[in-house]
JSON list of N, CA and C in Angstrom, two decimals:
[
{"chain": "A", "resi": 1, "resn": "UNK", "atom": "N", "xyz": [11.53, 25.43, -12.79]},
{"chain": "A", "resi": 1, "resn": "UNK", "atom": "CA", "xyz": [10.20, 24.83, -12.81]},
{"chain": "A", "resi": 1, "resn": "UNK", "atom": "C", "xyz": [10.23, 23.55, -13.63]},
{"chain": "A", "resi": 2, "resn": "UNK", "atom": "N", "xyz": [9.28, 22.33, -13.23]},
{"chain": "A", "resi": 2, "resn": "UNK", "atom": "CA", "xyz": [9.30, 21.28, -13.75]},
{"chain": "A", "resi": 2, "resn": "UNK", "atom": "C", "xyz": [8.01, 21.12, -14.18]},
{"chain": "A", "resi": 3, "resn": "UNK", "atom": "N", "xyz": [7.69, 21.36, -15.33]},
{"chain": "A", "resi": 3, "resn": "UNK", "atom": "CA", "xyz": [6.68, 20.81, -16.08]},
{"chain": "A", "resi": 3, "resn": "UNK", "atom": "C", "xyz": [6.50, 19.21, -16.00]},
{"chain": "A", "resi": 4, "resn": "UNK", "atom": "N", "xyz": [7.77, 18.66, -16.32]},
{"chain": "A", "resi": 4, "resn": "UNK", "atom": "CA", "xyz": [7.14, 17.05, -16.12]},
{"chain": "A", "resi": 4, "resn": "UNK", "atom": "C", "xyz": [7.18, 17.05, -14.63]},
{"chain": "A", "resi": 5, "resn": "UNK", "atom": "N", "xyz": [7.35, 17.80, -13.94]},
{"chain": "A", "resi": 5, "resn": "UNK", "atom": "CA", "xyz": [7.27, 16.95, -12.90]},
{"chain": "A", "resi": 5, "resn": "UNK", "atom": "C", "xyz": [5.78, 17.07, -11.75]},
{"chain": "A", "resi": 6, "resn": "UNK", "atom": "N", "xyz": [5.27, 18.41, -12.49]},
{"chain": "A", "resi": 6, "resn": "UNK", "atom": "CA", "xyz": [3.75, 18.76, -12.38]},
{"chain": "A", "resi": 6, "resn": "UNK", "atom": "C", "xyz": [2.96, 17.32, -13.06]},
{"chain": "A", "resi": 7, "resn": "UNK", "atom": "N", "xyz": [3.24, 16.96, -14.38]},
{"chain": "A", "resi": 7, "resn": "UNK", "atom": "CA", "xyz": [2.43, 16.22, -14.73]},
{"chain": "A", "resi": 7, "resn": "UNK", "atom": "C", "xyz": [2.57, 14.70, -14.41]},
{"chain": "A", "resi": 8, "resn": "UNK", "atom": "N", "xyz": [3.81, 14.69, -13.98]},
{"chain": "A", "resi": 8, "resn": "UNK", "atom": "CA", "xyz": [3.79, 12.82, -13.44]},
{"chain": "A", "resi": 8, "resn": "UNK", "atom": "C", "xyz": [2.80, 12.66, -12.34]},
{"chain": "A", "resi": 9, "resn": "UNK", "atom": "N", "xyz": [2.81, 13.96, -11.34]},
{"chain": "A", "resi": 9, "resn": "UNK", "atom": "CA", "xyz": [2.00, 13.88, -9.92]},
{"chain": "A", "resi": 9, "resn": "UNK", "atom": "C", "xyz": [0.67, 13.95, -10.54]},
{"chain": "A", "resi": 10, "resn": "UNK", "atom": "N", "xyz": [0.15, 14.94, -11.51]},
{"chain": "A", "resi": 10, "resn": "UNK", "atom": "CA", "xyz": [-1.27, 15.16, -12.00]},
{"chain": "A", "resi": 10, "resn": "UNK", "atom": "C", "xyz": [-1.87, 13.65, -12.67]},
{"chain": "A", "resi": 11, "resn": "UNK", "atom": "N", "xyz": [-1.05, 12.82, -13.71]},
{"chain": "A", "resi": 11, "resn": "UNK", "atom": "CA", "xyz": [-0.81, 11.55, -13.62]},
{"chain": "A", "resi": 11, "resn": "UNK", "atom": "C", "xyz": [-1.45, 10.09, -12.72]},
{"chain": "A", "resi": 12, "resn": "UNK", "atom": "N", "xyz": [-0.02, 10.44, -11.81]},
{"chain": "A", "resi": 12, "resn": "UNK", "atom": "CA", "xyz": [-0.18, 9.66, -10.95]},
{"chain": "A", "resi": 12, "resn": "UNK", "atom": "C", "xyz": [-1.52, 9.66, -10.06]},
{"chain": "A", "resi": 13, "resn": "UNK", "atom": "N", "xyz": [-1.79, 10.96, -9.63]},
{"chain": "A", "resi": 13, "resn": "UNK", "atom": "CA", "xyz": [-3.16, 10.80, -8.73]},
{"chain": "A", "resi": 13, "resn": "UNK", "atom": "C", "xyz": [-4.24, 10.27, -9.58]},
{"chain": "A", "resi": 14, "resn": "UNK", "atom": "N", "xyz": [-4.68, 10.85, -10.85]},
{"chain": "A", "resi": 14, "resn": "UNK", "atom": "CA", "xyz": [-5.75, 10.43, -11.50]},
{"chain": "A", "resi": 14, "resn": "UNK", "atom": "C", "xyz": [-5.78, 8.78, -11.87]},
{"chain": "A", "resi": 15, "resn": "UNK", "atom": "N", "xyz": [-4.49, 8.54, -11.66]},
{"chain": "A", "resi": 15, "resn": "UNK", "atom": "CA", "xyz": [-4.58, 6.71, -11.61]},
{"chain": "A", "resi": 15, "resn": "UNK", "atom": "C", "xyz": [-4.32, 5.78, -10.33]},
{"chain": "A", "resi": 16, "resn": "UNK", "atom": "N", "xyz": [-4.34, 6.49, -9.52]},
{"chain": "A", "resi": 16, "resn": "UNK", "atom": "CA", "xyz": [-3.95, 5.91, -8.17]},
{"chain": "A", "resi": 16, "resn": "UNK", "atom": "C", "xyz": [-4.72, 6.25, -6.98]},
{"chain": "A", "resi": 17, "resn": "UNK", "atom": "N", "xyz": [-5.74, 7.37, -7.29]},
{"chain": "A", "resi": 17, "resn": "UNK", "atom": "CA", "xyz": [-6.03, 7.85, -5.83]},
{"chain": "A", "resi": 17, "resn": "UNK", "atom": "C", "xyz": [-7.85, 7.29, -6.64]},
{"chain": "A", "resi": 18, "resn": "UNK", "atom": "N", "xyz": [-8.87, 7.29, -5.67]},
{"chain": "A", "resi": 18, "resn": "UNK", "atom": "CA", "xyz": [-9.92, 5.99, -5.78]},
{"chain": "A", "resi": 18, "resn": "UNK", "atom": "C", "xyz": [-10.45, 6.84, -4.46]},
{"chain": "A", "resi": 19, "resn": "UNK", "atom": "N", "xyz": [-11.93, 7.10, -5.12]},
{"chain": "A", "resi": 19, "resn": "UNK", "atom": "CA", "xyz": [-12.89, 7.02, -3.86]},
{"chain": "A", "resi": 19, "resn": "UNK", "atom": "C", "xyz": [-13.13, 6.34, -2.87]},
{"chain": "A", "resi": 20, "resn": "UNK", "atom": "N", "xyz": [-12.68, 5.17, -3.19]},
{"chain": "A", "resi": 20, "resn": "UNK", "atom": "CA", "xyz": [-12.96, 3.99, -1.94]},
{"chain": "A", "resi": 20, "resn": "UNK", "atom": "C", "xyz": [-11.88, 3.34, -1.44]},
{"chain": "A", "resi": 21, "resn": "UNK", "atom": "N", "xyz": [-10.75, 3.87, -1.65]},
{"chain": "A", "resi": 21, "resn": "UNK", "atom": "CA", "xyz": [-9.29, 3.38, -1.12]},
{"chain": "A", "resi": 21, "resn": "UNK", "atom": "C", "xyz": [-9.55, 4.15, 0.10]},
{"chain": "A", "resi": 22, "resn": "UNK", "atom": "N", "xyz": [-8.99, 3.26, 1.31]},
{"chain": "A", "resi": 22, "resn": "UNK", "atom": "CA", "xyz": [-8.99, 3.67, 2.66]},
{"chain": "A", "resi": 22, "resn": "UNK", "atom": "C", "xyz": [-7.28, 3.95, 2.71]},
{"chain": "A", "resi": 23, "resn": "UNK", "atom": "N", "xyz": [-6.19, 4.23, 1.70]},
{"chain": "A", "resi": 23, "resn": "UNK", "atom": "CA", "xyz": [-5.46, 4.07, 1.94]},
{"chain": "A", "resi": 23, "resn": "UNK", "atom": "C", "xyz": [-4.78, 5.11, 2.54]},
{"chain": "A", "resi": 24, "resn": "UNK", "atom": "N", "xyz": [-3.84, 5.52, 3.33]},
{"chain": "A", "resi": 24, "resn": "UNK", "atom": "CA", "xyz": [-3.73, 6.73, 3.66]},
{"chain": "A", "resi": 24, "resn": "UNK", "atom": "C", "xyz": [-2.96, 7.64, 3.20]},
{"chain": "A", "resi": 25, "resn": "UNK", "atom": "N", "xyz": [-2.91, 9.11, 3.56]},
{"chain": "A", "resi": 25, "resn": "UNK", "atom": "CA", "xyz": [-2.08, 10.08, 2.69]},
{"chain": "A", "resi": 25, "resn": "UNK", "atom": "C", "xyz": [-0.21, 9.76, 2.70]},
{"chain": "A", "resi": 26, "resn": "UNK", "atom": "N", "xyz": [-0.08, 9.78, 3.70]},
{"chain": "A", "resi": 26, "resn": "UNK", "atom": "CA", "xyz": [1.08, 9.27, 4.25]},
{"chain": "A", "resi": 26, "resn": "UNK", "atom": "C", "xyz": [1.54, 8.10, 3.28]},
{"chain": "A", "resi": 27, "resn": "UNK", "atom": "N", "xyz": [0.51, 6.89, 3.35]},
{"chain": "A", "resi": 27, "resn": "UNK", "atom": "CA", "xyz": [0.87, 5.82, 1.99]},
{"chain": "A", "resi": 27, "resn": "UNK", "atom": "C", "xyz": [1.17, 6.10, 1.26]},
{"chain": "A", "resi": 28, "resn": "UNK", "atom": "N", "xyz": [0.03, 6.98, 0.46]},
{"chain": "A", "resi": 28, "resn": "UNK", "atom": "CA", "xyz": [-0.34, 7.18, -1.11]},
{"chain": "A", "resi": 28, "resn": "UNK", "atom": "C", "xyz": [1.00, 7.98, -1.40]},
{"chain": "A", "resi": 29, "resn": "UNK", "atom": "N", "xyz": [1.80, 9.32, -0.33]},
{"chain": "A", "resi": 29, "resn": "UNK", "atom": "CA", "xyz": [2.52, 9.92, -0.87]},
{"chain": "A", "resi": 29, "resn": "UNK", "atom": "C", "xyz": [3.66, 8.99, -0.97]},
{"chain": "A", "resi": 30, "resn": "UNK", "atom": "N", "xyz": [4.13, 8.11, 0.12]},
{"chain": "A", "resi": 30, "resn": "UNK", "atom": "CA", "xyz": [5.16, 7.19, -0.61]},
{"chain": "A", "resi": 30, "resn": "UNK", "atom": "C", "xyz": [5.02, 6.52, -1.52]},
{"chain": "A", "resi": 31, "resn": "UNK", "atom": "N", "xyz": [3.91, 5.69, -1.63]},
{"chain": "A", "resi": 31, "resn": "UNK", "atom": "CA", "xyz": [3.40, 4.84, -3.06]},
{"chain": "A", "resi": 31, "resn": "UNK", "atom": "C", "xyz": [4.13, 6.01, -4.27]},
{"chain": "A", "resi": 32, "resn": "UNK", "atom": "N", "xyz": [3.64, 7.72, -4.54]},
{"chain": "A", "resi": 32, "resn": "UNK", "atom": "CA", "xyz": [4.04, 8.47, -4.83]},
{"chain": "A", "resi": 32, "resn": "UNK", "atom": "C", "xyz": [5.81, 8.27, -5.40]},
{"chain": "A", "resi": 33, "resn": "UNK", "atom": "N", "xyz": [6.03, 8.67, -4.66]},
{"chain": "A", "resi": 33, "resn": "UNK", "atom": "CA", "xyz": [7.44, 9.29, -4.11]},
{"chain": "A", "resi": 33, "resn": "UNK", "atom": "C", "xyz": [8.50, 7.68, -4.74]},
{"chain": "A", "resi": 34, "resn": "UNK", "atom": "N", "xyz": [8.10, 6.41, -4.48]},
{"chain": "A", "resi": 34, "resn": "UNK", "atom": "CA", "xyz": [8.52, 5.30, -5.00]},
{"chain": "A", "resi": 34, "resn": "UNK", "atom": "C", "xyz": [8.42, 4.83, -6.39]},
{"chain": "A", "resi": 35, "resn": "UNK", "atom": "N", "xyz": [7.37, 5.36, -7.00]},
{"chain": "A", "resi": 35, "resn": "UNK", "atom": "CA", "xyz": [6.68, 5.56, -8.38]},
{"chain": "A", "resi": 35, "resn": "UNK", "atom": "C", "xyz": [7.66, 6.58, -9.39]},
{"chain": "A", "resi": 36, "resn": "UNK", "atom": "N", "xyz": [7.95, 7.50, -8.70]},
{"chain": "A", "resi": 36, "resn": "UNK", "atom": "CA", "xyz": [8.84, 8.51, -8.99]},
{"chain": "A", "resi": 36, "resn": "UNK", "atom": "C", "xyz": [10.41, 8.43, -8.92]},
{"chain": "A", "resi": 37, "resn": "UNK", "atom": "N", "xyz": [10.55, 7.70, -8.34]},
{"chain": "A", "resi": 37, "resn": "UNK", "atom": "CA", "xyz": [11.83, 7.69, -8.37]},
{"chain": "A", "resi": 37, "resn": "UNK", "atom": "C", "xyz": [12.68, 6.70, -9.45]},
{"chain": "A", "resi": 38, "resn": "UNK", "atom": "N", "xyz": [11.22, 5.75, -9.62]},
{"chain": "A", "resi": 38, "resn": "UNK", "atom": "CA", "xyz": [11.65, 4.29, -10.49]},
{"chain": "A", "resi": 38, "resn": "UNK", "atom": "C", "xyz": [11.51, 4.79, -11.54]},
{"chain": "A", "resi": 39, "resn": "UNK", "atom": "N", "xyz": [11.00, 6.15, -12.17]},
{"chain": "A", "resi": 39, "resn": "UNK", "atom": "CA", "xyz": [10.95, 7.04, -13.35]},
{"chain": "A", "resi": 39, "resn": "UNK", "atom": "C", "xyz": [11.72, 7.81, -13.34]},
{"chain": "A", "resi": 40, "resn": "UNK", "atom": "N", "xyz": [12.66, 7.93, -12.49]},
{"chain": "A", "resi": 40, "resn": "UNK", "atom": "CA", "xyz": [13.67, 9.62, -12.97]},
{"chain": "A", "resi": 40, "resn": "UNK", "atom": "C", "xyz": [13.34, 10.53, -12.07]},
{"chain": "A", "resi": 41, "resn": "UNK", "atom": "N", "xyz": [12.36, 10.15, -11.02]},
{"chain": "A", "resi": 41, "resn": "UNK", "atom": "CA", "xyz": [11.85, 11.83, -10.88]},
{"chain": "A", "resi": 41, "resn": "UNK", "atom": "C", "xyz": [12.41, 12.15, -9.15]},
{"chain": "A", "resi": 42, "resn": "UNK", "atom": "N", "xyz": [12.60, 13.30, -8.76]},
{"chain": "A", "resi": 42, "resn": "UNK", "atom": "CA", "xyz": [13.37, 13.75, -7.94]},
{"chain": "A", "resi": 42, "resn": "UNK", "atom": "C", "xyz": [12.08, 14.36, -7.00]},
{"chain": "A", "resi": 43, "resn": "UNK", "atom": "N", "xyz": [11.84, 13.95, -5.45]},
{"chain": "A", "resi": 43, "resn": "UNK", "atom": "CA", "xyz": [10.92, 14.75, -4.94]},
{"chain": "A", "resi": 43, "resn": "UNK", "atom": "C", "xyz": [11.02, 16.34, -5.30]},
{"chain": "A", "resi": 44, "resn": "UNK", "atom": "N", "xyz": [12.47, 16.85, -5.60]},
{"chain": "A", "resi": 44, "resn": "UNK", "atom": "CA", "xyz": [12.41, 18.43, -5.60]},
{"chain": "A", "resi": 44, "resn": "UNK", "atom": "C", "xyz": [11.72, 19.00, -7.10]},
{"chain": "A", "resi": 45, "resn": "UNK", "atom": "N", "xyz": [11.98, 17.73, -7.92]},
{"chain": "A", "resi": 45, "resn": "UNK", "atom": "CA", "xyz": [11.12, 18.30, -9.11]},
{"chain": "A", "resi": 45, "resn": "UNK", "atom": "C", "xyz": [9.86, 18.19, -9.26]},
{"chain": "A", "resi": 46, "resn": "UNK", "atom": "N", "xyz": [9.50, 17.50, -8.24]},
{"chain": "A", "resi": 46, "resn": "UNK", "atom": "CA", "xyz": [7.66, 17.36, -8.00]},
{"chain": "A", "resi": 46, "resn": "UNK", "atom": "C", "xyz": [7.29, 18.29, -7.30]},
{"chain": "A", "resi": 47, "resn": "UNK", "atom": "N", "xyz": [8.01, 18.44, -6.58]},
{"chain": "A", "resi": 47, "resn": "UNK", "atom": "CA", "xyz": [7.75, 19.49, -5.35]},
{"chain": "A", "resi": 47, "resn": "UNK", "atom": "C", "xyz": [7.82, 20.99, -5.79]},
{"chain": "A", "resi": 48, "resn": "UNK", "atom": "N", "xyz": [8.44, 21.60, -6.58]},
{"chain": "A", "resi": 48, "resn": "UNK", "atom": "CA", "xyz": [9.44, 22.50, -6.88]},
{"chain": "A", "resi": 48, "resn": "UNK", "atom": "C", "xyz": [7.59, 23.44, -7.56]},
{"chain": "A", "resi": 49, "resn": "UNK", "atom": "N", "xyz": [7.30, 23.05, -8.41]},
{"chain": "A", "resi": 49, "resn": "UNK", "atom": "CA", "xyz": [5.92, 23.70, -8.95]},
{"chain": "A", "resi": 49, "resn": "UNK", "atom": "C", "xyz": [4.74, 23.56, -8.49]},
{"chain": "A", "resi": 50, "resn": "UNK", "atom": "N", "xyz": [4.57, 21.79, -7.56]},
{"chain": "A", "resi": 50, "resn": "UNK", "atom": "CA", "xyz": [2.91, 22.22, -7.30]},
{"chain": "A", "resi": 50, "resn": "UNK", "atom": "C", "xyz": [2.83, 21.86, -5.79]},
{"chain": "A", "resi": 51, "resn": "UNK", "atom": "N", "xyz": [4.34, 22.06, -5.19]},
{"chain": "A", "resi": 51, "resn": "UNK", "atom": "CA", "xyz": [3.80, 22.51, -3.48]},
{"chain": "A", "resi": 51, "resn": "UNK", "atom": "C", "xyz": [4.07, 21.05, -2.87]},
{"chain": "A", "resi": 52, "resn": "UNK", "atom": "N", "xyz": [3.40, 20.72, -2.01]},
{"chain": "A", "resi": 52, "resn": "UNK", "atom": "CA", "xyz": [2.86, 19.59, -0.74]},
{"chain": "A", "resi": 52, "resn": "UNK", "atom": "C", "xyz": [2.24, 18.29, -1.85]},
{"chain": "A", "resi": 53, "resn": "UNK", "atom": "N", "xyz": [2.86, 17.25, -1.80]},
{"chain": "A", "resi": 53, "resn": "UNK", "atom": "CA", "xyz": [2.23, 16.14, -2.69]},
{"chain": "A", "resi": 53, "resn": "UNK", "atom": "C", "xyz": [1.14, 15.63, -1.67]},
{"chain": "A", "resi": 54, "resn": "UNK", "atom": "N", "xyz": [1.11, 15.22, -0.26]},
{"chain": "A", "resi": 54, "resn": "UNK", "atom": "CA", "xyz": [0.72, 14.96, 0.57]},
{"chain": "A", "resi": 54, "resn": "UNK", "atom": "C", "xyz": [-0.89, 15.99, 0.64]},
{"chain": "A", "resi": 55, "resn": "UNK", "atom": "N", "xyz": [-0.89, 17.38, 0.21]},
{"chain": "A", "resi": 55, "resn": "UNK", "atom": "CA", "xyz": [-1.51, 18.23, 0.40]},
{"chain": "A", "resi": 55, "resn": "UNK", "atom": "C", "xyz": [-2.48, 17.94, -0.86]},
{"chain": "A", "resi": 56, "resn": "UNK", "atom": "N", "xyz": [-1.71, 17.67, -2.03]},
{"chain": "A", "resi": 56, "resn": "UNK", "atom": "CA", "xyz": [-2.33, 17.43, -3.06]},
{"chain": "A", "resi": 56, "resn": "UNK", "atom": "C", "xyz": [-3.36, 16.49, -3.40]},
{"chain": "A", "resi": 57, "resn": "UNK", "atom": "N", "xyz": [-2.72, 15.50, -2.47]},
{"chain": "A", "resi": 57, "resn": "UNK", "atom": "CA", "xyz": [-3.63, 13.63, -2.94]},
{"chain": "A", "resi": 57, "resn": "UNK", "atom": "C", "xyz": [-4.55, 14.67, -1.73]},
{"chain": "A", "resi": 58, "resn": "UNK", "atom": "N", "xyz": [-4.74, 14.92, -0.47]},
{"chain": "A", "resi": 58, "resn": "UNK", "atom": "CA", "xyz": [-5.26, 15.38, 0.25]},
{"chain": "A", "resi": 58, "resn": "UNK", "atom": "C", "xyz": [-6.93, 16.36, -0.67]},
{"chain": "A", "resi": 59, "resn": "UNK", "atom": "N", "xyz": [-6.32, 16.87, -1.23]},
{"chain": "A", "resi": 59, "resn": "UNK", "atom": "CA", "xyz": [-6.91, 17.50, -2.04]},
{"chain": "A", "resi": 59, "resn": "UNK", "atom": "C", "xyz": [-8.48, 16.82, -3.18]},
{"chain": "A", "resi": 60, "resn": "UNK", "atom": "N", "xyz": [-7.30, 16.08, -3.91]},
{"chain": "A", "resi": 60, "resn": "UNK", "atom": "CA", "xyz": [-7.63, 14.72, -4.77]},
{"chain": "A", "resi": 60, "resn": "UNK", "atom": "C", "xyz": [-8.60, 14.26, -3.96]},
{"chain": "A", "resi": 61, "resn": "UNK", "atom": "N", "xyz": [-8.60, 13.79, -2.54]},
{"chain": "A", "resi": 61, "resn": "UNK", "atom": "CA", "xyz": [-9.70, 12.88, -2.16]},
{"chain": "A", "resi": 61, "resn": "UNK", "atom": "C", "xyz": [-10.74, 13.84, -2.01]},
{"chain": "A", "resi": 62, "resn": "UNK", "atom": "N", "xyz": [-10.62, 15.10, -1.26]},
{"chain": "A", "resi": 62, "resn": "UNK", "atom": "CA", "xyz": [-11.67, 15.98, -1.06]},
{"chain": "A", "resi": 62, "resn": "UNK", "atom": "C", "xyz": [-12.56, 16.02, -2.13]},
{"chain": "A", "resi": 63, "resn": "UNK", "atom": "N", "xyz": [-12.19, 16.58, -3.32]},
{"chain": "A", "resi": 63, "resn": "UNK", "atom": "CA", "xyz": [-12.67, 16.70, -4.50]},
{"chain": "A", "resi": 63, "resn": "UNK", "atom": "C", "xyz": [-13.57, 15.20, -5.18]},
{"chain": "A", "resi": 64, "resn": "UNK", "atom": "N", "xyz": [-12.96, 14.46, -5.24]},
{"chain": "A", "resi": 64, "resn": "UNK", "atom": "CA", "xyz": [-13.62, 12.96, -5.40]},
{"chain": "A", "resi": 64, "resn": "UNK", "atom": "C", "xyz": [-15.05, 13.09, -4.22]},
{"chain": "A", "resi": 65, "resn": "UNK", "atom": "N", "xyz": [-14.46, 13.23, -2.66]},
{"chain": "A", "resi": 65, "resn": "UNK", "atom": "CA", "xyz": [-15.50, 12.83, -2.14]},
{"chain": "A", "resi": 65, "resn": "UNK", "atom": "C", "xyz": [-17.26, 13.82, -2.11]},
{"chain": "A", "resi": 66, "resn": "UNK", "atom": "N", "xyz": [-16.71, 14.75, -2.96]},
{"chain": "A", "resi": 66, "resn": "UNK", "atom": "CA", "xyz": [-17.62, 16.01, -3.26]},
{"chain": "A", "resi": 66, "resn": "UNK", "atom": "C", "xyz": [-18.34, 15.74, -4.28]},
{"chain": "A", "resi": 67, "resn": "UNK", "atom": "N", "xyz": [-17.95, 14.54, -5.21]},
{"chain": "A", "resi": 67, "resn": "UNK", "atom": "CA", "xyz": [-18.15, 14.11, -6.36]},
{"chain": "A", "resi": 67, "resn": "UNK", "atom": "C", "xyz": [-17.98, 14.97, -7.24]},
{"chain": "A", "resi": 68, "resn": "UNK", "atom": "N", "xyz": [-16.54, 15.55, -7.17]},
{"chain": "A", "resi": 68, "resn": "UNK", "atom": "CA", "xyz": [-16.23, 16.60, -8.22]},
{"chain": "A", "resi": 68, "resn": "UNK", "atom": "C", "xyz": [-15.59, 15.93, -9.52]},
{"chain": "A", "resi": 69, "resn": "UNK", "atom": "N", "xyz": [-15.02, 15.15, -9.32]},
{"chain": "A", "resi": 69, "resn": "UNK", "atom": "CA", "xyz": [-13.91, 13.99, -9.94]},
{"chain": "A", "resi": 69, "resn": "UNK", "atom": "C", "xyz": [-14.70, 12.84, -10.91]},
{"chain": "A", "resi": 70, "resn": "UNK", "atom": "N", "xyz": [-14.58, 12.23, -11.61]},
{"chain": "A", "resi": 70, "resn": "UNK", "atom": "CA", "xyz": [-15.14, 11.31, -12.14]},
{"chain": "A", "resi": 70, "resn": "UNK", "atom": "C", "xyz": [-14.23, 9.86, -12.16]}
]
């Protein structure tokens, strides 16, 4: 299990993902995945504890667009 690697993604979304970005999941997870790699980080150690990153920002927007998020 990767603790940092839970929190770079928890991180990364809260500074990258935006109510009003039309950008898409597909993007955002490479934007992701490119972000990560220029830090050390290995998709399997992102992946390894919190699942689908793709599923996640997926998530991220739902929640924002519910106005759950601030």
């Amino acid at each position: 299990m990767s603790s940092r690697g839970t929190n770079f993604l928890f991180k990364w979304i809260a500074n990258n993902i935006h109510e009003t970005d039309d950008t898409s999941i597909a993007e955002l997870t490479e934007m992701l995945f490119a972000d990560a790699k220029t830090l050390g980080f290995s998709r399997l150690e992102i992946e390894e504890d919190t699942g689908s990153v793709s599923e996640a920002i997926d998530d991220a927007r739902r929640y924002q667009d519910a106005g759950l998020v601030d």
